[in-house]
mmCIF file with all atom_site columns, C-alpha atoms in Angstrom:
data_model
loop_
_atom_site.group_PDB
_atom_site.id
_atom_site.type_symbol
_atom_site.label_atom_id
_atom_site.label_alt_id
_atom_site.label_comp_id
_atom_site.label_asym_id
_atom_site.label_entity_id
_atom_site.label_seq_id
_atom_site.pdbx_PDB_ins_code
_atom_site.Cartn_x
_atom_site.Cartn_y
_atom_site.Cartn_z
_atom_site.occupancy
_atom_site.B_iso_or_equiv
_atom_site.pdbx_formal_charge
_atom_site.auth_seq_id
_atom_site.auth_comp_id
_atom_site.auth_asym_id
_atom_site.auth_atom_id
_atom_site.pdbx_PDB_model_num
ATOM 1   C CA . ALA A 1 1   ? -0.001  -0.012 -0.004  1.00 0.00 ? 1   ALA A CA 1
ATOM 2   C CA . GLN A 1 2   ? 1.095   3.559  -0.644  1.00 0.00 ? 2   GLN A CA 1
ATOM 3   C CA . SER A 1 3   ? 2.281   5.474  2.388   1.00 0.00 ? 3   SER A CA 1
ATOM 4   C CA . VAL A 1 4   ? 4.263   8.477  3.472   1.00 0.00 ? 4   VAL A CA 1
ATOM 5   C CA . ALA A 1 5   ? 6.158   8.826  6.749   1.00 0.00 ? 5   ALA A CA 1
ATOM 6   C CA . GLN A 1 6   ? 7.330   12.016 8.374   1.00 0.00 ? 6   GLN A CA 1
ATOM 7   C CA . PRO A 1 7   ? 9.228   10.644 11.351  1.00 0.00 ? 7   PRO A CA 1
ATOM 8   C CA . GLU A 1 8   ? 9.528   13.948 13.258  1.00 0.00 ? 8   GLU A CA 1
ATOM 9   C CA . ASP A 1 9   ? 6.416   15.594 14.655  1.00 0.00 ? 9   ASP A CA 1
ATOM 10  C CA . GLN A 1 10  ? 8.426   18.812 15.294  1.00 0.00 ? 10  GLN A CA 1
ATOM 11  C CA . VAL A 1 11  ? 11.694  20.258 14.100  1.00 0.00 ? 11  VAL A CA 1
ATOM 12  C CA . ASN A 1 12  ? 13.286  23.165 15.972  1.00 0.00 ? 12  ASN A CA 1
ATOM 13  C CA . VAL A 1 13  ? 16.053  25.310 14.414  1.00 0.00 ? 13  VAL A CA 1
ATOM 14  C CA . ALA A 1 14  ? 17.594  28.694 15.056  1.00 0.00 ? 14  ALA A CA 1
ATOM 15  C CA . GLU A 1 15  ? 17.179  31.438 12.495  1.00 0.00 ? 15  GLU A CA 1
ATOM 16  C CA . GLY A 1 16  ? 20.032  31.423 9.999   1.00 0.00 ? 16  GLY A CA 1
ATOM 17  C CA . ASN A 1 17  ? 20.779  27.710 10.499  1.00 0.00 ? 17  ASN A CA 1
ATOM 18  C CA . PRO A 1 18  ? 20.105  25.062 7.831   1.00 0.00 ? 18  PRO A CA 1
ATOM 19  C CA . LEU A 1 19  ? 16.935  23.062 8.219   1.00 0.00 ? 19  LEU A CA 1
ATOM 20  C CA . THR A 1 20  ? 15.864  19.560 7.134   1.00 0.00 ? 20  THR A CA 1
ATOM 21  C CA . VAL A 1 21  ? 12.378  18.087 7.316   1.00 0.00 ? 21  VAL A CA 1
ATOM 22  C CA . LYS A 1 22  ? 12.403  14.368 6.647   1.00 0.00 ? 22  LYS A CA 1
ATOM 23  C CA . CYS A 1 23  ? 10.082  12.304 4.487   1.00 0.00 ? 23  CYS A CA 1
ATOM 24  C CA . THR A 1 24  ? 10.141  8.662  3.387   1.00 0.00 ? 24  THR A CA 1
ATOM 25  C CA . TYR A 1 25  ? 7.641   6.987  1.100   1.00 0.00 ? 25  TYR A CA 1
ATOM 26  C CA . SER A 1 26  ? 6.439   3.587  -0.018  1.00 0.00 ? 26  SER A CA 1
ATOM 27  C CA . VAL A 1 27  ? 4.859   3.013  -3.441  1.00 0.00 ? 27  VAL A CA 1
ATOM 28  C CA . SER A 1 28  ? 4.697   0.143  -5.877  1.00 0.00 ? 28  SER A CA 1
ATOM 29  C CA . GLY A 1 29  ? 5.683   2.161  -8.926  1.00 0.00 ? 29  GLY A CA 1
ATOM 30  C CA . ASN A 1 30  ? 7.538   5.358  -9.644  1.00 0.00 ? 30  ASN A CA 1
ATOM 31  C CA . PRO A 1 31  ? 6.570   8.169  -7.308  1.00 0.00 ? 31  PRO A CA 1
ATOM 32  C CA . TYR A 1 32  ? 5.505   11.720 -7.899  1.00 0.00 ? 32  TYR A CA 1
ATOM 33  C CA . LEU A 1 33  ? 6.555   13.558 -4.716  1.00 0.00 ? 33  LEU A CA 1
ATOM 34  C CA . PHE A 1 34  ? 5.366   16.873 -3.309  1.00 0.00 ? 34  PHE A CA 1
ATOM 35  C CA . TRP A 1 35  ? 5.940   19.226 -0.389  1.00 0.00 ? 35  TRP A CA 1
ATOM 36  C CA . TYR A 1 36  ? 3.244   21.564 0.876   1.00 0.00 ? 36  TYR A CA 1
ATOM 37  C CA . VAL A 1 37  ? 3.271   24.104 3.685   1.00 0.00 ? 37  VAL A CA 1
ATOM 38  C CA . GLN A 1 38  ? 0.251   25.035 5.825   1.00 0.00 ? 38  GLN A CA 1
ATOM 39  C CA . TYR A 1 39  ? -0.037  28.188 7.903   1.00 0.00 ? 39  TYR A CA 1
ATOM 40  C CA . PRO A 1 40  ? -2.642  28.452 10.694  1.00 0.00 ? 40  PRO A CA 1
ATOM 41  C CA . ASN A 1 41  ? -6.233  28.590 9.442   1.00 0.00 ? 41  ASN A CA 1
ATOM 42  C CA . ARG A 1 42  ? -5.139  28.438 5.823   1.00 0.00 ? 42  ARG A CA 1
ATOM 43  C CA . GLY A 1 43  ? -5.059  25.825 3.090   1.00 0.00 ? 43  GLY A CA 1
ATOM 44  C CA . LEU A 1 44  ? -1.970  24.030 1.829   1.00 0.00 ? 44  LEU A CA 1
ATOM 45  C CA . GLN A 1 45  ? 0.487   25.945 -0.332  1.00 0.00 ? 45  GLN A CA 1
ATOM 46  C CA . PHE A 1 46  ? 2.551   24.114 -2.914  1.00 0.00 ? 46  PHE A CA 1
ATOM 47  C CA . LEU A 1 47  ? 6.329   24.303 -2.382  1.00 0.00 ? 47  LEU A CA 1
ATOM 48  C CA . LEU A 1 48  ? 7.889   21.925 -4.856  1.00 0.00 ? 48  LEU A CA 1
ATOM 49  C CA . LYS A 1 49  ? 7.598   18.595 -6.595  1.00 0.00 ? 49  LYS A CA 1
ATOM 50  C CA . TYR A 1 50  ? 9.668   15.791 -8.040  1.00 0.00 ? 50  TYR A CA 1
ATOM 51  C CA . ILE A 1 51  ? 8.407   14.056 -11.184 1.00 0.00 ? 51  ILE A CA 1
ATOM 52  C CA . THR A 1 52  ? 11.535  12.914 -12.991 1.00 0.00 ? 52  THR A CA 1
ATOM 53  C CA . GLY A 1 53  ? 14.998  14.165 -13.841 1.00 0.00 ? 53  GLY A CA 1
ATOM 54  C CA . ASP A 1 54  ? 17.412  15.900 -11.513 1.00 0.00 ? 54  ASP A CA 1
ATOM 55  C CA . ASN A 1 55  ? 17.222  14.484 -8.022  1.00 0.00 ? 55  ASN A CA 1
ATOM 56  C CA . LEU A 1 56  ? 17.613  17.925 -6.475  1.00 0.00 ? 56  LEU A CA 1
ATOM 57  C CA . VAL A 1 57  ? 14.484  19.995 -6.879  1.00 0.00 ? 57  VAL A CA 1
ATOM 58  C CA . LYS A 1 58  ? 14.273  23.696 -6.119  1.00 0.00 ? 58  LYS A CA 1
ATOM 59  C CA . GLY A 1 59  ? 11.046  25.313 -5.102  1.00 0.00 ? 59  GLY A CA 1
ATOM 60  C CA . SER A 1 60  ? 9.429   28.367 -3.572  1.00 0.00 ? 60  SER A CA 1
ATOM 61  C CA . TYR A 1 61  ? 10.880  30.544 -0.776  1.00 0.00 ? 61  TYR A CA 1
ATOM 62  C CA . GLY A 1 62  ? 14.398  29.059 -1.099  1.00 0.00 ? 62  GLY A CA 1
ATOM 63  C CA . PHE A 1 63  ? 13.354  25.526 -0.280  1.00 0.00 ? 63  PHE A CA 1
ATOM 64  C CA . GLU A 1 64  ? 14.794  22.487 -2.046  1.00 0.00 ? 64  GLU A CA 1
ATOM 65  C CA . ALA A 1 65  ? 14.341  18.744 -1.724  1.00 0.00 ? 65  ALA A CA 1
ATOM 66  C CA . GLU A 1 66  ? 16.470  15.770 -2.699  1.00 0.00 ? 66  GLU A CA 1
ATOM 67  C CA . PHE A 1 67  ? 14.943  12.610 -4.144  1.00 0.00 ? 67  PHE A CA 1
ATOM 68  C CA . ASN A 1 68  ? 16.806  9.458  -3.090  1.00 0.00 ? 68  ASN A CA 1
ATOM 69  C CA . LYS A 1 69  ? 15.420  6.360  -4.765  1.00 0.00 ? 69  LYS A CA 1
ATOM 70  C CA . SER A 1 70  ? 17.549  3.858  -2.883  1.00 0.00 ? 70  SER A CA 1
ATOM 71  C CA . GLN A 1 71  ? 16.522  5.268  0.477   1.00 0.00 ? 71  GLN A CA 1
ATOM 72  C CA . THR A 1 72  ? 12.935  6.082  -0.710  1.00 0.00 ? 72  THR A CA 1
ATOM 73  C CA . SER A 1 73  ? 13.333  9.549  0.785   1.00 0.00 ? 73  SER A CA 1
ATOM 74  C CA . PHE A 1 74  ? 12.442  13.079 -0.245  1.00 0.00 ? 74  PHE A CA 1
ATOM 75  C CA . HIS A 1 75  ? 13.794  15.372 2.482   1.00 0.00 ? 75  HIS A CA 1
ATOM 76  C CA . LEU A 1 76  ? 12.992  19.079 2.447   1.00 0.00 ? 76  LEU A CA 1
ATOM 77  C CA . LYS A 1 77  ? 15.896  21.464 2.988   1.00 0.00 ? 77  LYS A CA 1
ATOM 78  C CA . LYS A 1 78  ? 16.740  25.110 3.264   1.00 0.00 ? 78  LYS A CA 1
ATOM 79  C CA . PRO A 1 79  ? 20.272  26.503 3.752   1.00 0.00 ? 79  PRO A CA 1
ATOM 80  C CA . SER A 1 80  ? 19.221  29.332 6.064   1.00 0.00 ? 80  SER A CA 1
ATOM 81  C CA . ALA A 1 81  ? 16.009  29.260 8.084   1.00 0.00 ? 81  ALA A CA 1
ATOM 82  C CA . LEU A 1 82  ? 13.791  32.269 8.623   1.00 0.00 ? 82  LEU A CA 1
ATOM 83  C CA . VAL A 1 83  ? 11.364  32.834 11.528  1.00 0.00 ? 83  VAL A CA 1
ATOM 84  C CA . SER A 1 84  ? 8.628   33.209 8.859   1.00 0.00 ? 84  SER A CA 1
ATOM 85  C CA . ASP A 1 85  ? 9.323   29.591 7.759   1.00 0.00 ? 85  ASP A CA 1
ATOM 86  C CA . SER A 1 86  ? 7.609   28.409 10.988  1.00 0.00 ? 86  SER A CA 1
ATOM 87  C CA . ALA A 1 87  ? 4.616   26.380 9.844   1.00 0.00 ? 87  ALA A CA 1
ATOM 88  C CA . LEU A 1 88  ? 3.311   22.866 9.322   1.00 0.00 ? 88  LEU A CA 1
ATOM 89  C CA . TYR A 1 89  ? 4.934   20.960 6.436   1.00 0.00 ? 89  TYR A CA 1
ATOM 90  C CA . PHE A 1 90  ? 3.397   18.029 4.578   1.00 0.00 ? 90  PHE A CA 1
ATOM 91  C CA . CYS A 1 91  ? 5.058   15.526 2.296   1.00 0.00 ? 91  CYS A CA 1
ATOM 92  C CA . ALA A 1 92  ? 2.806   13.787 -0.262  1.00 0.00 ? 92  ALA A CA 1
ATOM 93  C CA . VAL A 1 93  ? 3.160   11.050 -2.882  1.00 0.00 ? 93  VAL A CA 1
ATOM 94  C CA . ARG A 1 94  ? 1.239   9.879  -5.883  1.00 0.00 ? 94  ARG A CA 1
ATOM 95  C CA . ASP A 1 95  ? 1.889   6.288  -7.031  1.00 0.00 ? 95  ASP A CA 1
ATOM 96  C CA . MET A 1 96  ? 2.291   6.300  -10.772 1.00 0.00 ? 96  MET A CA 1
ATOM 97  C CA . ALA A 1 97  ? 1.747   2.545  -10.888 1.00 0.00 ? 97  ALA A CA 1
ATOM 98  C CA . ASN A 1 98  ? -1.899  3.256  -10.040 1.00 0.00 ? 98  ASN A CA 1
ATOM 99  C CA . GLN A 1 99  ? -3.159  4.518  -13.369 1.00 0.00 ? 99  GLN A CA 1
ATOM 100 C CA . ALA A 1 100 ? -6.603  5.278  -12.128 1.00 0.00 ? 100 ALA A CA 1
ATOM 101 C CA . GLY A 1 101 ? -5.473  7.004  -8.964  1.00 0.00 ? 101 GLY A CA 1
ATOM 102 C CA . THR A 1 102 ? -4.554  10.650 -9.005  1.00 0.00 ? 102 THR A CA 1
ATOM 103 C CA . ALA A 1 103 ? -5.049  11.369 -5.351  1.00 0.00 ? 103 ALA A CA 1
ATOM 104 C CA . LEU A 1 104 ? -2.187  12.386 -3.122  1.00 0.00 ? 104 LEU A CA 1
ATOM 105 C CA . ILE A 1 105 ? -1.217  10.389 -0.041  1.00 0.00 ? 105 ILE A CA 1
ATOM 106 C CA . PHE A 1 106 ? -0.056  12.726 2.710   1.00 0.00 ? 106 PHE A CA 1
ATOM 107 C CA . GLY A 1 107 ? 2.169   12.282 5.716   1.00 0.00 ? 107 GLY A CA 1
ATOM 108 C CA . LYS A 1 108 ? 1.002   13.398 9.115   1.00 0.00 ? 108 LYS A CA 1
ATOM 109 C CA . GLY A 1 109 ? 2.958   16.638 8.897   1.00 0.00 ? 109 GLY A CA 1
ATOM 110 C CA . THR A 1 110 ? 5.967   18.142 10.673  1.00 0.00 ? 110 THR A CA 1
ATOM 111 C CA . THR A 1 111 ? 5.780   21.366 12.622  1.00 0.00 ? 111 THR A CA 1
ATOM 112 C CA . LEU A 1 112 ? 8.782   23.544 11.910  1.00 0.00 ? 112 LEU A CA 1
ATOM 113 C CA . SER A 1 113 ? 9.644   26.094 14.589  1.00 0.00 ? 113 SER A CA 1
ATOM 114 C CA . VAL A 1 114 ? 12.334  28.658 13.816  1.00 0.00 ? 114 VAL A CA 1
ATOM 115 C CA . SER A 1 115 ? 13.558  30.709 16.747  1.00 0.00 ? 115 SER A CA 1
ATOM 116 C CA . SER A 1 116 ? 15.082  34.160 16.525  1.00 0.00 ? 116 SER A CA 1
ATOM 117 C CA . ASP B 2 1   ? -6.593  33.856 -11.425 1.00 0.00 ? 1   ASP B CA 1
ATOM 118 C CA . THR B 2 2   ? -7.649  34.194 -7.825  1.00 0.00 ? 2   THR B CA 1
ATOM 119 C CA . GLY B 2 3   ? -6.870  30.637 -6.795  1.00 0.00 ? 3   GLY B CA 1
ATOM 120 C CA . VAL B 2 4   ? -9.203  28.029 -5.387  1.00 0.00 ? 4   VAL B CA 1
ATOM 121 C CA . SER B 2 5   ? -12.020 29.418 -3.249  1.00 0.00 ? 5   SER B CA 1
ATOM 122 C CA . GLN B 2 6   ? -14.257 27.633 -0.756  1.00 0.00 ? 6   GLN B CA 1
ATOM 123 C CA . ASP B 2 7   ? -17.463 28.684 0.918   1.00 0.00 ? 7   ASP B CA 1
ATOM 124 C CA . PRO B 2 8   ? -18.220 28.888 3.742   1.00 0.00 ? 8   PRO B CA 1
ATOM 125 C CA . ARG B 2 9   ? -14.961 29.131 5.640   1.00 0.00 ? 9   ARG B CA 1
ATOM 126 C CA . HIS B 2 10  ? -16.573 27.948 8.846   1.00 0.00 ? 10  HIS B CA 1
ATOM 127 C CA . LYS B 2 11  ? -19.736 26.003 9.550   1.00 0.00 ? 11  LYS B CA 1
ATOM 128 C CA . ILE B 2 12  ? -21.162 25.045 12.895  1.00 0.00 ? 12  ILE B CA 1
ATOM 129 C CA . THR B 2 13  ? -24.094 22.681 12.865  1.00 0.00 ? 13  THR B CA 1
ATOM 130 C CA . LYS B 2 14  ? -26.014 20.383 15.150  1.00 0.00 ? 14  LYS B CA 1
ATOM 131 C CA . ARG B 2 15  ? -25.807 16.660 14.862  1.00 0.00 ? 15  ARG B CA 1
ATOM 132 C CA . GLY B 2 16  ? -28.293 15.277 12.358  1.00 0.00 ? 16  GLY B CA 1
ATOM 133 C CA . GLN B 2 17  ? -28.447 18.389 10.164  1.00 0.00 ? 17  GLN B CA 1
ATOM 134 C CA . ASN B 2 18  ? -27.361 18.476 6.523   1.00 0.00 ? 18  ASN B CA 1
ATOM 135 C CA . VAL B 2 19  ? -24.569 20.745 5.351   1.00 0.00 ? 19  VAL B CA 1
ATOM 136 C CA . THR B 2 20  ? -23.282 21.724 1.880   1.00 0.00 ? 20  THR B CA 1
ATOM 137 C CA . PHE B 2 21  ? -19.920 23.186 0.979   1.00 0.00 ? 21  PHE B CA 1
ATOM 138 C CA . ARG B 2 22  ? -18.878 24.809 -2.279  1.00 0.00 ? 22  ARG B CA 1
ATOM 139 C CA . CYS B 2 23  ? -15.600 24.854 -4.078  1.00 0.00 ? 23  CYS B CA 1
ATOM 140 C CA . ASP B 2 24  ? -14.663 27.082 -7.009  1.00 0.00 ? 24  ASP B CA 1
ATOM 141 C CA . PRO B 2 25  ? -11.504 25.783 -8.675  1.00 0.00 ? 25  PRO B CA 1
ATOM 142 C CA . ILE B 2 26  ? -8.929  27.668 -10.698 1.00 0.00 ? 26  ILE B CA 1
ATOM 143 C CA . SER B 2 27  ? -10.755 28.455 -13.905 1.00 0.00 ? 27  SER B CA 1
ATOM 144 C CA . GLU B 2 28  ? -8.735  26.444 -16.403 1.00 0.00 ? 28  GLU B CA 1
ATOM 145 C CA . HIS B 2 29  ? -8.319  23.375 -14.194 1.00 0.00 ? 29  HIS B CA 1
ATOM 146 C CA . ASN B 2 30  ? -10.387 20.328 -15.202 1.00 0.00 ? 30  ASN B CA 1
ATOM 147 C CA . ARG B 2 31  ? -9.453  18.194 -12.190 1.00 0.00 ? 31  ARG B CA 1
ATOM 148 C CA . LEU B 2 32  ? -11.053 18.786 -8.815  1.00 0.00 ? 32  LEU B CA 1
ATOM 149 C CA . TYR B 2 33  ? -10.377 16.951 -5.503  1.00 0.00 ? 33  TYR B CA 1
ATOM 150 C CA . TRP B 2 34  ? -11.932 16.919 -2.067  1.00 0.00 ? 34  TRP B CA 1
ATOM 151 C CA . TYR B 2 35  ? -9.927  16.027 1.030   1.00 0.00 ? 35  TYR B CA 1
ATOM 152 C CA . ARG B 2 36  ? -10.654 15.893 4.741   1.00 0.00 ? 36  ARG B CA 1
ATOM 153 C CA . GLN B 2 37  ? -8.154  16.918 7.349   1.00 0.00 ? 37  GLN B CA 1
ATOM 154 C CA . THR B 2 38  ? -8.528  16.228 11.062  1.00 0.00 ? 38  THR B CA 1
ATOM 155 C CA . LEU B 2 39  ? -6.422  17.692 13.831  1.00 0.00 ? 39  LEU B CA 1
ATOM 156 C CA . GLY B 2 40  ? -2.861  16.324 13.863  1.00 0.00 ? 40  GLY B CA 1
ATOM 157 C CA . GLN B 2 41  ? -3.306  14.498 10.532  1.00 0.00 ? 41  GLN B CA 1
ATOM 158 C CA . GLY B 2 42  ? -2.512  15.135 6.918   1.00 0.00 ? 42  GLY B CA 1
ATOM 159 C CA . PRO B 2 43  ? -5.322  15.520 4.398   1.00 0.00 ? 43  PRO B CA 1
ATOM 160 C CA . GLU B 2 44  ? -7.113  12.352 3.394   1.00 0.00 ? 44  GLU B CA 1
ATOM 161 C CA . PHE B 2 45  ? -8.584  11.896 -0.094  1.00 0.00 ? 45  PHE B CA 1
ATOM 162 C CA . LEU B 2 46  ? -12.366 11.785 -0.420  1.00 0.00 ? 46  LEU B CA 1
ATOM 163 C CA . THR B 2 47  ? -13.217 12.077 -4.113  1.00 0.00 ? 47  THR B CA 1
ATOM 164 C CA . TYR B 2 48  ? -11.998 13.253 -7.526  1.00 0.00 ? 48  TYR B CA 1
ATOM 165 C CA . PHE B 2 49  ? -13.655 14.782 -10.560 1.00 0.00 ? 49  PHE B CA 1
ATOM 166 C CA . GLN B 2 50  ? -12.352 15.145 -14.062 1.00 0.00 ? 50  GLN B CA 1
ATOM 167 C CA . ASN B 2 51  ? -14.576 17.748 -15.629 1.00 0.00 ? 51  ASN B CA 1
ATOM 168 C CA . GLU B 2 52  ? -18.089 16.748 -14.505 1.00 0.00 ? 52  GLU B CA 1
ATOM 169 C CA . ALA B 2 53  ? -17.332 13.058 -14.076 1.00 0.00 ? 53  ALA B CA 1
ATOM 170 C CA . GLN B 2 54  ? -16.708 11.684 -10.603 1.00 0.00 ? 54  GLN B CA 1
ATOM 171 C CA . LEU B 2 55  ? -13.923 9.183  -11.306 1.00 0.00 ? 55  LEU B CA 1
ATOM 172 C CA . GLU B 2 56  ? -12.701 8.199  -7.828  1.00 0.00 ? 56  GLU B CA 1
ATOM 173 C CA . LYS B 2 57  ? -14.284 7.832  -4.421  1.00 0.00 ? 57  LYS B CA 1
ATOM 174 C CA . SER B 2 58  ? -12.473 6.906  -1.198  1.00 0.00 ? 58  SER B CA 1
ATOM 175 C CA . ARG B 2 59  ? -13.790 4.408  1.311   1.00 0.00 ? 59  ARG B CA 1
ATOM 176 C CA . LEU B 2 60  ? -14.012 7.413  3.629   1.00 0.00 ? 60  LEU B CA 1
ATOM 177 C CA . LEU B 2 61  ? -16.880 8.737  1.495   1.00 0.00 ? 61  LEU B CA 1
ATOM 178 C CA . SER B 2 62  ? -19.797 7.027  3.230   1.00 0.00 ? 62  SER B CA 1
ATOM 179 C CA . ASP B 2 63  ? -23.289 7.064  1.792   1.00 0.00 ? 63  ASP B CA 1
ATOM 180 C CA . ARG B 2 64  ? -24.029 10.146 3.851   1.00 0.00 ? 64  ARG B CA 1
ATOM 181 C CA . PHE B 2 65  ? -21.593 12.097 1.646   1.00 0.00 ? 65  PHE B CA 1
ATOM 182 C CA . SER B 2 66  ? -22.291 13.159 -1.871  1.00 0.00 ? 66  SER B CA 1
ATOM 183 C CA . ALA B 2 67  ? -20.325 15.349 -4.234  1.00 0.00 ? 67  ALA B CA 1
ATOM 184 C CA . GLU B 2 68  ? -21.248 16.908 -7.539  1.00 0.00 ? 68  GLU B CA 1
ATOM 185 C CA . ARG B 2 69  ? -19.605 18.993 -10.226 1.00 0.00 ? 69  ARG B CA 1
ATOM 186 C CA . PRO B 2 70  ? -22.583 19.571 -12.548 1.00 0.00 ? 70  PRO B CA 1
ATOM 187 C CA . LYS B 2 71  ? -20.998 21.687 -15.218 1.00 0.00 ? 71  LYS B CA 1
ATOM 188 C CA . GLY B 2 72  ? -17.407 20.828 -14.747 1.00 0.00 ? 72  GLY B CA 1
ATOM 189 C CA . SER B 2 73  ? -16.725 24.077 -12.950 1.00 0.00 ? 73  SER B CA 1
ATOM 190 C CA . PHE B 2 74  ? -17.621 24.521 -9.272  1.00 0.00 ? 74  PHE B CA 1
ATOM 191 C CA . SER B 2 75  ? -18.265 21.535 -7.035  1.00 0.00 ? 75  SER B CA 1
ATOM 192 C CA . THR B 2 76  ? -20.411 20.875 -3.971  1.00 0.00 ? 76  THR B CA 1
ATOM 193 C CA . LEU B 2 77  ? -19.906 18.432 -1.140  1.00 0.00 ? 77  LEU B CA 1
ATOM 194 C CA . GLU B 2 78  ? -23.002 17.568 0.917   1.00 0.00 ? 78  GLU B CA 1
ATOM 195 C CA . ILE B 2 79  ? -22.988 15.710 4.196   1.00 0.00 ? 79  ILE B CA 1
ATOM 196 C CA . GLN B 2 80  ? -26.372 14.391 5.344   1.00 0.00 ? 80  GLN B CA 1
ATOM 197 C CA . ARG B 2 81  ? -27.278 13.585 8.910   1.00 0.00 ? 81  ARG B CA 1
ATOM 198 C CA . THR B 2 82  ? -24.034 14.975 10.258  1.00 0.00 ? 82  THR B CA 1
ATOM 199 C CA . GLU B 2 83  ? -22.254 13.181 13.099  1.00 0.00 ? 83  GLU B CA 1
ATOM 200 C CA . GLN B 2 84  ? -19.713 14.526 15.565  1.00 0.00 ? 84  GLN B CA 1
ATOM 201 C CA . GLY B 2 85  ? -17.042 12.493 13.818  1.00 0.00 ? 85  GLY B CA 1
ATOM 202 C CA . ASP B 2 86  ? -17.612 14.557 10.658  1.00 0.00 ? 86  ASP B CA 1
ATOM 203 C CA . SER B 2 87  ? -16.002 17.562 12.380  1.00 0.00 ? 87  SER B CA 1
ATOM 204 C CA . ALA B 2 88  ? -12.918 18.341 10.303  1.00 0.00 ? 88  ALA B CA 1
ATOM 205 C CA . MET B 2 89  ? -11.431 20.728 7.765   1.00 0.00 ? 89  MET B CA 1
ATOM 206 C CA . TYR B 2 90  ? -12.713 19.995 4.275   1.00 0.00 ? 90  TYR B CA 1
ATOM 207 C CA . LEU B 2 91  ? -10.216 20.948 1.609   1.00 0.00 ? 91  LEU B CA 1
ATOM 208 C CA . CYS B 2 92  ? -10.744 21.347 -2.088  1.00 0.00 ? 92  CYS B CA 1
ATOM 209 C CA . ALA B 2 93  ? -7.952  21.272 -4.636  1.00 0.00 ? 93  ALA B CA 1
ATOM 210 C CA . SER B 2 94  ? -7.750  21.688 -8.369  1.00 0.00 ? 94  SER B CA 1
ATOM 211 C CA . ALA B 2 95  ? -5.232  20.713 -11.013 1.00 0.00 ? 95  ALA B CA 1
ATOM 212 C CA . ALA B 2 96  ? -4.504  20.947 -14.664 1.00 0.00 ? 96  ALA B CA 1
ATOM 213 C CA . ALA B 2 97  ? -2.379  18.467 -16.595 1.00 0.00 ? 97  ALA B CA 1
ATOM 214 C CA . SER B 2 98  ? 0.738   19.298 -14.584 1.00 0.00 ? 98  SER B CA 1
ATOM 215 C CA . ASP B 2 99  ? -0.447  17.135 -11.665 1.00 0.00 ? 99  ASP B CA 1
ATOM 216 C CA . THR B 2 100 ? 0.266   19.852 -9.191  1.00 0.00 ? 100 THR B CA 1
ATOM 217 C CA . GLN B 2 101 ? -2.810  20.221 -6.928  1.00 0.00 ? 101 GLN B CA 1
ATOM 218 C CA . TYR B 2 102 ? -3.561  23.731 -5.674  1.00 0.00 ? 102 TYR B CA 1
ATOM 219 C CA . PHE B 2 103 ? -5.596  23.917 -2.527  1.00 0.00 ? 103 PHE B CA 1
ATOM 220 C CA . GLY B 2 104 ? -8.270  26.259 -1.276  1.00 0.00 ? 104 GLY B CA 1
ATOM 221 C CA . PRO B 2 105 ? -8.439  27.694 2.254   1.00 0.00 ? 105 PRO B CA 1
ATOM 222 C CA . GLY B 2 106 ? -10.729 24.960 3.427   1.00 0.00 ? 106 GLY B CA 1
ATOM 223 C CA . THR B 2 107 ? -14.122 24.799 5.236   1.00 0.00 ? 107 THR B CA 1
ATOM 224 C CA . ARG B 2 108 ? -13.931 24.058 8.934   1.00 0.00 ? 108 ARG B CA 1
ATOM 225 C CA . LEU B 2 109 ? -16.959 21.994 10.050  1.00 0.00 ? 109 LEU B CA 1
ATOM 226 C CA . THR B 2 110 ? -17.907 21.723 13.705  1.00 0.00 ? 110 THR B CA 1
ATOM 227 C CA . VAL B 2 111 ? -20.739 19.340 14.547  1.00 0.00 ? 111 VAL B CA 1
ATOM 228 C CA . LEU B 2 112 ? -22.177 19.902 18.010  1.00 0.00 ? 112 LEU B CA 1
#
């Protein structure tokens, strides 16, 4: 079955330090992978996606993510964290082996807290 | 392009009442999705439309839930005989061929 795991409920970093939010996935075929961010009382905002090609994907607000097929991971990274990056981050996967399925499977989310 | 909009943003209802939510997708998007998000969880898929055709339904979509997209534009999600367990954020997303789903702000339902 398709699944996404975000092993950390919360990640704490100091402003200016690099951040990593972890994500691993399980699918039967090739994955489409996504990161979204959610601010309080708002919907999800798209950050970046991996479909194919270069394993390092760059997205909005200086975020990037690295696809690692052997480790089935898609960790979100940013070289220098900002206080305004504090939010709830979701990793999601679509299993391309499921031709009829276009829905995204989401992880439980990781709360990122950046301190000044 | 004003993004995906949802109405209402908040709904409080009593158990047993019916509620209906509306989603207006990004205008050129032919795919529309409904998800449900409960506290501490990621969104869970409910149903998917391509144009006006409902092509996928999750097991979460019990017979009390019905969704429509009559003209392939806006969509409605109705919950009949609401239960306290229906309390959640209901999210709508739309997509074009790029597969990137863009989400609306959600409708927060509270069933008393």
